[in-house]
Coordinates of C-alpha atoms in Angstrom, one line a residue:
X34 CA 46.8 -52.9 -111.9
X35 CA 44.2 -50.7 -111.5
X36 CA 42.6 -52.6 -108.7
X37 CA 46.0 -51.7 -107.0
X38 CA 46.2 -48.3 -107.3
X39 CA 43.4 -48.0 -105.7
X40 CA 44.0 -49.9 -103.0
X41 CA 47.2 -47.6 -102.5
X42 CA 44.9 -44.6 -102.9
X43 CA 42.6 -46.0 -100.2
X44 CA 45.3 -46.9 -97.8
X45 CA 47.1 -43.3 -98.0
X46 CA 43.8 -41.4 -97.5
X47 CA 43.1 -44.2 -94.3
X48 CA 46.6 -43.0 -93.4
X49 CA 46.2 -39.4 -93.5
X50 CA 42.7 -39.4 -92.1
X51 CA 44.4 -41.1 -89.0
X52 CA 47.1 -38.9 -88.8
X53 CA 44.9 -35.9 -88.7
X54 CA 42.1 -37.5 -86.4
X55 CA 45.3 -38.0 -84.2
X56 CA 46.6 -34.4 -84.5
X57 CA 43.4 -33.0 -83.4
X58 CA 42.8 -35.4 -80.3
X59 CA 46.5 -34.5 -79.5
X60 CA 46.3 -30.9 -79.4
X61 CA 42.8 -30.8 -77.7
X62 CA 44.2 -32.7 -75.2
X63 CA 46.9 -29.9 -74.0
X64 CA 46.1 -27.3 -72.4
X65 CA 47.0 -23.9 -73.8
X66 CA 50.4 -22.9 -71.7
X67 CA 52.1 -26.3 -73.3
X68 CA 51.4 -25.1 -76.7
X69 CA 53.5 -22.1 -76.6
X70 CA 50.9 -19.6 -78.0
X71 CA 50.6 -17.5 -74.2
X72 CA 51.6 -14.4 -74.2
X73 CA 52.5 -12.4 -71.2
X74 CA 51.6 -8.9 -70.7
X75 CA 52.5 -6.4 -67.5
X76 CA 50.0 -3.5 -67.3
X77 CA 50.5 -0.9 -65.0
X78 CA 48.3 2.3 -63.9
X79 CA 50.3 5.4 -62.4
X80 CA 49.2 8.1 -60.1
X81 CA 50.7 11.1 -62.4
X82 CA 48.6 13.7 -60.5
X83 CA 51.3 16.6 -59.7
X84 CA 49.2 18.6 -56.9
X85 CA 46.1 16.5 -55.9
X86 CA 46.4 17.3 -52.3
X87 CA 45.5 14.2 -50.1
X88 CA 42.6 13.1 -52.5
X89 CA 43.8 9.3 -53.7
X90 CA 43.2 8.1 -57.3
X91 CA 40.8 5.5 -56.5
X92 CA 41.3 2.4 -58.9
X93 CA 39.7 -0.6 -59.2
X94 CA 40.1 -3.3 -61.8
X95 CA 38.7 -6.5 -63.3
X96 CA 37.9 -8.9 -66.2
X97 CA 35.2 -11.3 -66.6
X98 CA 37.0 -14.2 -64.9
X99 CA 38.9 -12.2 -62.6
X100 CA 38.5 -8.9 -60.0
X101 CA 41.7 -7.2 -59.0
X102 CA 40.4 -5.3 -56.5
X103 CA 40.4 -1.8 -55.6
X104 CA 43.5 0.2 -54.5
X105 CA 43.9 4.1 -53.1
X106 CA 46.7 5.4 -55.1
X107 CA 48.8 8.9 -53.9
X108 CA 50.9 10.9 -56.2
X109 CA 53.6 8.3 -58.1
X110 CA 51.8 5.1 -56.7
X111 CA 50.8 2.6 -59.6
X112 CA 48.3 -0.6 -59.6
X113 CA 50.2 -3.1 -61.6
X114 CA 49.6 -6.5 -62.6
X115 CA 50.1 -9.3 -65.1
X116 CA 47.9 -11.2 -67.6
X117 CA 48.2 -14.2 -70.0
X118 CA 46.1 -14.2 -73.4
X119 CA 46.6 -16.5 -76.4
X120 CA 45.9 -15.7 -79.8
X121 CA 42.0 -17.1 -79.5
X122 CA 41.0 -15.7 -76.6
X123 CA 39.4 -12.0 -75.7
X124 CA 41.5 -11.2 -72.3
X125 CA 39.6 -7.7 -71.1
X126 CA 40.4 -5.7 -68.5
X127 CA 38.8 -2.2 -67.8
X128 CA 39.2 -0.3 -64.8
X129 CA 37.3 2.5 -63.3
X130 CA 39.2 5.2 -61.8
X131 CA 37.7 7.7 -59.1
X132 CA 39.2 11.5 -58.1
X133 CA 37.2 13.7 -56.1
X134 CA 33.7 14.3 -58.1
X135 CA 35.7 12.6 -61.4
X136 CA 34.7 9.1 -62.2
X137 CA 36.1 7.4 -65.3
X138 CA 36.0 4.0 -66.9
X139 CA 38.5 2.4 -69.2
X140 CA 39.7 -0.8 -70.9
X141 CA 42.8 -1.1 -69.1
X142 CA 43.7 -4.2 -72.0
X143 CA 41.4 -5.2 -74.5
X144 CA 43.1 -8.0 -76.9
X145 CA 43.6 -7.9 -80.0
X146 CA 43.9 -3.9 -79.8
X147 CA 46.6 -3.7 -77.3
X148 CA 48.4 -7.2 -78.6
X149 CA 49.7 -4.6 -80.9
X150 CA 50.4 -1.0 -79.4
X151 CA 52.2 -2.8 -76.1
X152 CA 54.3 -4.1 -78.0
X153 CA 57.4 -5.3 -78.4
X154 CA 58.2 -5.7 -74.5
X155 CA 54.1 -6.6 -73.8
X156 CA 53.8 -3.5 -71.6
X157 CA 50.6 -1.3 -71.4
X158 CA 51.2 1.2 -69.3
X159 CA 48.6 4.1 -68.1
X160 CA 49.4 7.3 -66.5
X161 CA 46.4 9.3 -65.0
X162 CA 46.7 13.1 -65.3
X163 CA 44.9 15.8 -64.3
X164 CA 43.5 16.6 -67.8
X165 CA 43.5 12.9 -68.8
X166 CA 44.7 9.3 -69.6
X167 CA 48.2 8.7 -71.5
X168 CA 49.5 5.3 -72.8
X169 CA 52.9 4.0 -73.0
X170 CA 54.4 0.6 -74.3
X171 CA 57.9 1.8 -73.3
X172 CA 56.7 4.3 -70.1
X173 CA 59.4 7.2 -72.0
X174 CA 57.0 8.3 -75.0
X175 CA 53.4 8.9 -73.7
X176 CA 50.6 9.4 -75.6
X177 CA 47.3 10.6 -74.7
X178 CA 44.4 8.6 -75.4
X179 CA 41.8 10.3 -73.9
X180 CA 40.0 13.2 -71.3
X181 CA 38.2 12.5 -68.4

């Protein structure tokens, strides 16, 4: 009897071993968009300057794995762009932002901060301002983060 049992005991823990030797060759195997855990995120930059004659905001952006580019942005014109993070991995971008002798560097999206604050729609947006840098998840209700 007892002889038994432990053969049951032996074959269940052979069983489960398996099972979760399988699991882990299974999801290793996938890559990270087929599991479902990407999340999507539109970030956008806006010229909010109301008088800065025919200076451009000079932006450019980029992340460790990927460089955006530079754009010259007049009054109203925004740098937008979209990016896909999962809950493991450290998606950065910072951009630094030129205006006549002003020169400023930013994290444009930094997870896990800004997995938060843009949501619920995944928007970070950015608007650039005379007197500084505000932040919107909703581009109504902007909030500013900080001065040149």
């Amino acid at each position: 009897m007892m002889k038994k049992k432990m053969i049951s005991m032996s074959l269940l823990l052979i069983t489960f071993s398996l099972a979760i030797a399988l699991l882990i060759v299974f999801v290793s195997i996938l890559q990270p968009e087929h599991l479902h855990v990407m999340e999507y995120y539109d970030v956008r930059v806006v010229n909010g300057f109301t008088d800065n004659s025919s200076l451009p905001l000079v932006i450019w952006c980029a992340s460790k794995d990927s460089d955006l580019g530079g754009r010259a942005l007049q009054e109203g014109d925004d740098f937008s762009w979209q990016l896909a993070t999962s809950f493991w991995s450290a998606t950065h971008f910072s951009c630094t932002i030129k205006w006549d002798q002003k020169r400023k560097s930013f994290d444009a999206f930094k997870a896990p901060r800004d997995a938060y604050r843009c949501s619920p729609l995944r928007r970070c947006s950015w608007l650039v301002k005379e007197d500084g840098f505000y932040f919107s998840n909703d581009e109504v209700h902007w909030r500013k983060d900080f001065s040149w």
